[in-house]
Coordinates of C-alpha atoms and ligand atoms in Angstrom, one line a residue:
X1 CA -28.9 29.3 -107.2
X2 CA -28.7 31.5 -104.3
X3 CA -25.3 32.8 -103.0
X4 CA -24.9 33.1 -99.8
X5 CA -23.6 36.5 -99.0
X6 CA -21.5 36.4 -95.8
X7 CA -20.3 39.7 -96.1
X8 CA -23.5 41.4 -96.2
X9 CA -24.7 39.0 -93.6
X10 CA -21.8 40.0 -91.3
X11 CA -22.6 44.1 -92.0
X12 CA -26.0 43.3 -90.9
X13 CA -24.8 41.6 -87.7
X14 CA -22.7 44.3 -87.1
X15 CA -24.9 46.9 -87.3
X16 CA -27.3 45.4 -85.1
X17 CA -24.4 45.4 -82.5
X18 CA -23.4 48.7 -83.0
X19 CA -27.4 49.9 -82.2
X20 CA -27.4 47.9 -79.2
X21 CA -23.9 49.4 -77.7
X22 CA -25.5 52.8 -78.9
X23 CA -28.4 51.5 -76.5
X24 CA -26.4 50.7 -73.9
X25 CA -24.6 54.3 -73.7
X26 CA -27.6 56.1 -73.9
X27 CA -28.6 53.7 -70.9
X28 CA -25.2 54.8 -69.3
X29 CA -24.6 51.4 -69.2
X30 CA -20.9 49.6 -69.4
X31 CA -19.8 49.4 -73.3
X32 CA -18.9 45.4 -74.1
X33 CA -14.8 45.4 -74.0
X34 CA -12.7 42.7 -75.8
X35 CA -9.4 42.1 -75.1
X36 CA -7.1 39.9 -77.5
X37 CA -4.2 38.2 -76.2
X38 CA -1.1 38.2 -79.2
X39 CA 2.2 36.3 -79.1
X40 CA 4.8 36.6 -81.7
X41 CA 4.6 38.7 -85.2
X42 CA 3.0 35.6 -87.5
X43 CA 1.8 37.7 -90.6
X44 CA -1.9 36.1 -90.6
X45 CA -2.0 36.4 -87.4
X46 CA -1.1 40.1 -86.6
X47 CA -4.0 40.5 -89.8
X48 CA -6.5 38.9 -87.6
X49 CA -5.7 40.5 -84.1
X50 CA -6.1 43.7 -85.9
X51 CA -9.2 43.2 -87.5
X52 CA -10.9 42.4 -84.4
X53 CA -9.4 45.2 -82.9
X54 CA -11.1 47.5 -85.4
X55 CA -14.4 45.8 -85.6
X56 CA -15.0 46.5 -82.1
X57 CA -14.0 50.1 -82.5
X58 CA -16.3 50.1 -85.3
X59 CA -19.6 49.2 -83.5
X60 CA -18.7 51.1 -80.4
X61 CA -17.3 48.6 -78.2
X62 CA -13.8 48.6 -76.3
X63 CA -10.6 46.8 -76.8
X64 CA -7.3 46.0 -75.1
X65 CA -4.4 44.7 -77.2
X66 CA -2.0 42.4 -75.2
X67 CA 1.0 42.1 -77.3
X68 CA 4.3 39.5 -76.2
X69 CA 7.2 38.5 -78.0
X70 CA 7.4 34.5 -79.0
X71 CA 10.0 33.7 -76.3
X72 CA 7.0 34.7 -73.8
X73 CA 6.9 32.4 -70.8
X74 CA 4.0 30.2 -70.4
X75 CA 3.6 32.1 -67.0
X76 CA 3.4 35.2 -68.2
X77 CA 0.9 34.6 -70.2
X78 CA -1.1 32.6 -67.5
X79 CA -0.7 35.8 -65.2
X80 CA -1.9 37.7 -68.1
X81 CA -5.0 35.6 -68.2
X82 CA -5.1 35.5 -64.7
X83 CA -5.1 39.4 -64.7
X84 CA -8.0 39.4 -67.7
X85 CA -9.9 37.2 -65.8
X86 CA -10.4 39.2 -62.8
X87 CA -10.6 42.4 -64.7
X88 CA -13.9 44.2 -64.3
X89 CA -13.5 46.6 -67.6
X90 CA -12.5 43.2 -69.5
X91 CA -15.9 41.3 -70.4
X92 CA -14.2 39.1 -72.8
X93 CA -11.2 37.9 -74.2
X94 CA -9.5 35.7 -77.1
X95 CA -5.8 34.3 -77.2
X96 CA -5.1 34.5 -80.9
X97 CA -3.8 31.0 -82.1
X98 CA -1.5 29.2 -83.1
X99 CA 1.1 29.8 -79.8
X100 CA 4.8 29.1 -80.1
X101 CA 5.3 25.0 -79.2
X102 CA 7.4 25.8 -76.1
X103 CA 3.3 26.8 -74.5
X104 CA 1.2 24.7 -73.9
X105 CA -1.9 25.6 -75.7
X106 CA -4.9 23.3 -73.9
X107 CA -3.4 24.8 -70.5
X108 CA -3.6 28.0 -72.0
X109 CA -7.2 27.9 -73.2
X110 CA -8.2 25.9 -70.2
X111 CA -7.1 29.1 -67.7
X112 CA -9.5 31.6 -69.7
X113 CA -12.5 31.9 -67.3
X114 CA -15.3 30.3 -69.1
X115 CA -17.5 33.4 -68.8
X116 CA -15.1 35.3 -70.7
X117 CA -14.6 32.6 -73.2
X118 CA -16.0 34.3 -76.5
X119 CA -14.1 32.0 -78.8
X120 CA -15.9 29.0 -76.9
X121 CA -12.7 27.0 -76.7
X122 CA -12.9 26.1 -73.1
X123 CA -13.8 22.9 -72.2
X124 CA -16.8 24.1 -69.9
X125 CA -17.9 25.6 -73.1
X126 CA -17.7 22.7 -75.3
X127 CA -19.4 20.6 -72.8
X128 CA -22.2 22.5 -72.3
X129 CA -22.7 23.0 -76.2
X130 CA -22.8 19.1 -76.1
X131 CA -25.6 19.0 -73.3
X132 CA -27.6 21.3 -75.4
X133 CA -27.0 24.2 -72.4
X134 CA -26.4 28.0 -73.4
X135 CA -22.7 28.4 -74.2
X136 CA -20.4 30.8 -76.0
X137 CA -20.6 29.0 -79.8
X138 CA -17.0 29.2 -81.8
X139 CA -17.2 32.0 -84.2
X140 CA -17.2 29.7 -87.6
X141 CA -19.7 27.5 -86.3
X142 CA -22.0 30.3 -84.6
X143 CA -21.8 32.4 -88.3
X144 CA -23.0 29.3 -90.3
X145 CA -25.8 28.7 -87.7
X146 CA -26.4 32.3 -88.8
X147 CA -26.2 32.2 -92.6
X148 CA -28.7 29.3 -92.4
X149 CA -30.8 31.0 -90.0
X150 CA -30.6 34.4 -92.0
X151 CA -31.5 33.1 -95.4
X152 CA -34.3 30.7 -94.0
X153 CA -33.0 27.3 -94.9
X154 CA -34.9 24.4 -94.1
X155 CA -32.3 21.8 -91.9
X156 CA -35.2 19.6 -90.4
X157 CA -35.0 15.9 -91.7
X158 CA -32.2 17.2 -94.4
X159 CA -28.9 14.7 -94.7
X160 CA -25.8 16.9 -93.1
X161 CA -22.7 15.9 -94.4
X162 CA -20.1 17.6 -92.0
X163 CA -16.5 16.9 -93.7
X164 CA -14.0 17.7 -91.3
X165 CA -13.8 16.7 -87.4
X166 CA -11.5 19.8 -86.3
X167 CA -12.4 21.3 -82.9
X168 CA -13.3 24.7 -84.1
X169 CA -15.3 23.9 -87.3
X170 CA -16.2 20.3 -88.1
X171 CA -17.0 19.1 -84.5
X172 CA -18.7 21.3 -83.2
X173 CA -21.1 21.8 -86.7
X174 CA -22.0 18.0 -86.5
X175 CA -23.2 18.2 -83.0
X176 CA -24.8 21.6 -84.1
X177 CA -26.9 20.7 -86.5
X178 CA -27.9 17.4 -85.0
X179 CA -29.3 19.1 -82.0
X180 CA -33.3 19.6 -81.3
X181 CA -33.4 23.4 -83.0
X182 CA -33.0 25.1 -85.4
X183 CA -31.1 25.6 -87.1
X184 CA -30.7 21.5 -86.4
X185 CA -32.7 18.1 -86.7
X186 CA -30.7 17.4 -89.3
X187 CA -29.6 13.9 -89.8
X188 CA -26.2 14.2 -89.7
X189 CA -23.4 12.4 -91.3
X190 CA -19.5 13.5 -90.1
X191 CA -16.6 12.5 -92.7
X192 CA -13.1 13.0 -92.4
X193 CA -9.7 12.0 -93.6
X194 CA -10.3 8.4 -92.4
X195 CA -13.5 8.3 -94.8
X196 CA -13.6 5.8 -97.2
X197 CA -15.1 7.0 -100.4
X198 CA -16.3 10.9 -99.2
X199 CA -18.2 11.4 -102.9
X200 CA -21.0 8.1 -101.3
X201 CA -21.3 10.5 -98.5
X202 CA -22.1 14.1 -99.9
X203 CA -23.6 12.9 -103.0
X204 CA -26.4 11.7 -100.9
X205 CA -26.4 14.9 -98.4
X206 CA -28.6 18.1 -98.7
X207 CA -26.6 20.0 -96.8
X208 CA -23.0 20.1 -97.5
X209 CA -20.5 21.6 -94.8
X210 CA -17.0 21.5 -96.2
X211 CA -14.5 22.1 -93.6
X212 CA -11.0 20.4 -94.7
X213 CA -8.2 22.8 -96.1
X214 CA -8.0 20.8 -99.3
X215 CA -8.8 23.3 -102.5
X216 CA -11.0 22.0 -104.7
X217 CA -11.6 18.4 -102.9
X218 CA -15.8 18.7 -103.8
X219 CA -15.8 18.7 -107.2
X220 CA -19.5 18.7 -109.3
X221 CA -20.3 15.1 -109.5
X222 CA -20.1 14.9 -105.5
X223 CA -23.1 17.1 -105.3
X224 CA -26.7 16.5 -105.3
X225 CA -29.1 19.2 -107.9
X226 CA -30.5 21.8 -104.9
X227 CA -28.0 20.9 -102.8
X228 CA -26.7 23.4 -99.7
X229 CA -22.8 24.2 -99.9
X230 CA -21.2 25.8 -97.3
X231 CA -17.3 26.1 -97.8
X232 CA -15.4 27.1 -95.0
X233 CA -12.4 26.3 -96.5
X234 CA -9.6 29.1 -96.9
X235 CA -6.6 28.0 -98.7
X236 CA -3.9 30.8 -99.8
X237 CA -3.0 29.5 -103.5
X238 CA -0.2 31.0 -105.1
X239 CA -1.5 33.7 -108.2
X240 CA 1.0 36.2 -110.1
X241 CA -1.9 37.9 -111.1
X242 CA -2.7 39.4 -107.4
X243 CA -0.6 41.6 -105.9
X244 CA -0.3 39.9 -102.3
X245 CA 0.6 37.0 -104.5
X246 CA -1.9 34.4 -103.6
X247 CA -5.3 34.0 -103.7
X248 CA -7.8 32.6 -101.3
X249 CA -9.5 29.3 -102.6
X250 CA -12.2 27.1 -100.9
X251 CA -12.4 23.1 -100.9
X252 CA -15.5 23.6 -103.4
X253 CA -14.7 23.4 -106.8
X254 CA -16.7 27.1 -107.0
X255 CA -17.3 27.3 -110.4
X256 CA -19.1 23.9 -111.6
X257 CA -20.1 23.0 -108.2
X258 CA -22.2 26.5 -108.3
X259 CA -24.7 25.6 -110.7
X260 CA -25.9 22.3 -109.1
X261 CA -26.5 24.0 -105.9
X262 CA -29.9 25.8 -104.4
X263 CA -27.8 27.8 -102.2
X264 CA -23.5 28.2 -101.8
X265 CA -21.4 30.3 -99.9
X266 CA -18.2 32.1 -101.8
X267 CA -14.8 31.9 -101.0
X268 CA -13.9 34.6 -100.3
X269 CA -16.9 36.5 -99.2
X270 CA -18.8 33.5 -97.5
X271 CA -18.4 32.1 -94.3
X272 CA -15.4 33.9 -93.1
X273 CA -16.7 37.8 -93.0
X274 CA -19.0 36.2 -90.6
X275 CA -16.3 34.9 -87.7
X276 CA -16.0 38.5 -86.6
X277 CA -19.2 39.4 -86.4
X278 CA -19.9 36.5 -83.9
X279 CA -16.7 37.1 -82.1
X280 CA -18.5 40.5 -81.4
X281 CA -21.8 39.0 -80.6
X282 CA -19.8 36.9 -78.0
X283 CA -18.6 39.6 -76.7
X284 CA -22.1 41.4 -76.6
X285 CA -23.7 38.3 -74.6
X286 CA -20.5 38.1 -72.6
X287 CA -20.9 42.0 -71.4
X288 CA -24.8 40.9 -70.7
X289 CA -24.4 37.8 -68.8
X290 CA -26.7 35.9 -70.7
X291 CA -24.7 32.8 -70.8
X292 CA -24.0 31.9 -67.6
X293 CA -27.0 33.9 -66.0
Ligands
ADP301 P1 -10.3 23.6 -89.8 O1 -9.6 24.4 -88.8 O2 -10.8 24.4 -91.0 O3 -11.4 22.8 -89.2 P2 -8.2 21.5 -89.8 O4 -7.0 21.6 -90.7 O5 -8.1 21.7 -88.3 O6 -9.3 22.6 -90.5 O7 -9.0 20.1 -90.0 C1 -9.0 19.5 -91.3 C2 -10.0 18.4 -91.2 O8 -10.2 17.8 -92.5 C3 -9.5 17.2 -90.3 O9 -10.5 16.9 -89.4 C4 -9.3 16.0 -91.3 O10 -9.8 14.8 -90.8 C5 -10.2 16.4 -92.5 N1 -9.6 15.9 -93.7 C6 -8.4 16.0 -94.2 N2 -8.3 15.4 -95.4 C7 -9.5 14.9 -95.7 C8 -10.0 14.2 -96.8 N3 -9.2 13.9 -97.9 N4 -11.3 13.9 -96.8 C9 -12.1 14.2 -95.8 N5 -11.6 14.9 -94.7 C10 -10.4 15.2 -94.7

């Protein structure tokens, strides 16, 4: 059994970034800039805004932080985006969800210039990812594509059993790895909460994509021996023994679900170091035109 080390994986990325912007400056190039759009003082995510922040001041690149208080009107924030759009210092930018209800968050995402688009949420983005055309790839998606890539696994032929249709994660990963590439060919199964009997599903799959919120729901006698895991689940589950209080636990049972498998990602430490790191490659293709070019 292999594990799949996402935080290594994401260093690696990172640095590979970070010699490029060093490239780029020595080039006297423009250095990639992210800006990230945040509304409202949600714990998780303030974390994650920040985060991104840092990574890009870690591998060179520059950043803009656009902070507004929840009762921010939806048309502020559409100037904002407006403003962002037309920037030429800005090459890319995010708007950090989830967004107060009083905004309308497909209008939102639909105003971000597609270009600029490095979380790949805009429609125009999802579309052409569907038509098998260059497009910015969602972070969780694009860093699996990666970890598969990165640790040669074979996807051709193999049964994919994507559990989970979200439009970040599950979606997009079906359509992913069902596409004429690779990582791809797969044949793909996509399960979800309307499945009946999940376990006749992944029992039968090679690949296993678990992307649900529900700790624990693949449990050892729902795996094939040699099977693939990858757990995107992050569930915070409440544990005195941390000081944050909780813990972070994956929809893989870990621990007996481990020993069947020929390669599985940990929780934490799998596929989410690697969301950043892709955020940042966006960003990188984004400042080179290279999607839309
Ligand atoms: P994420 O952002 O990680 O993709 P979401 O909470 O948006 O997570 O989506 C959860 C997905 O999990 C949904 O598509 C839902 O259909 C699926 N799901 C929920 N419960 C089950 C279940 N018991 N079995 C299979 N799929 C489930």
């Amino acid at each position: 059994m292999t594990l799949l080390d996402g935080k290594k994986t994401s260093e690696a990325i990172q640095q590979e970034i970070a010699a490029e912007v060093a490239e780029i400056k020595a080039n006297g190039g423009k250095v990639p800039h992210l800006a990230a759009i945040l509304v409202g003082n949600d714990g998780g995510s303030v974390t994650y805004v920040n985060n991104k922040v840092l990574a890009c001041e870690k591998v060179g690149f520059g950043s803009t932080l656009v902070r507004y208080e929840d009762d921010v009107t939806e048309e502020e924030l559409l100037n904002k985006i407006q403003e962002l759009n037309e920037s030429k210092e800005v090459d890319g930018f995010i708007v950090q969800l989830p967004l107060p209800k009083h905004i309308n968050t497909q209008k939102v995402l639909e105003a971000v210039d597609p270009k600029k688009d490095v979380d790949g949420f805009h429609p125009a983005n999802v579309g052409r990812m569907v038509a098998g055309l260059s497009s910015f790839l969602p972070a969780t998606p694009y860093g699996i594509l990666q970890l598969i890539e990165r640790y040669n696994i074979e996807t051709n032929g193999k049964h994919c059993v994507v559990i989970g249709r979200s439009n970040i994660v599950g979606s997009p990963m079906s359509i992913l790895m069902a596409k004429a590439a690779y990582p791809g060919n797969a044949t793909v199964t996509l399960c979800h909460r309307n499945t009946i009997d999940l376990a006749y599903y992944t029992r039968q799959a090679d690949i296993i994509i678990a992307a649900v919120g529900i700790p624990g729901l693949i449990t050892a006698d729902m795996v094939k021996e040699g099977a693939v895991v990858i757990d995107v689940g992050t569930t915070r589950v409440p544990d005195a023994t941390r000081k944050s209080g909780y813990r972070l636990r994956g929809d893989v049972d870990f621990d007996n679900v481990a020993p069947k498998c020929s390669y599985i990602t940990p929780v934490p430490g799998g596929v989410g170091p690697l969301t950043i790191a892709m955020l940042l490659k966006n960003t990188l293709r984004a400042a080179r035109n290279e999607v839309y070019a």
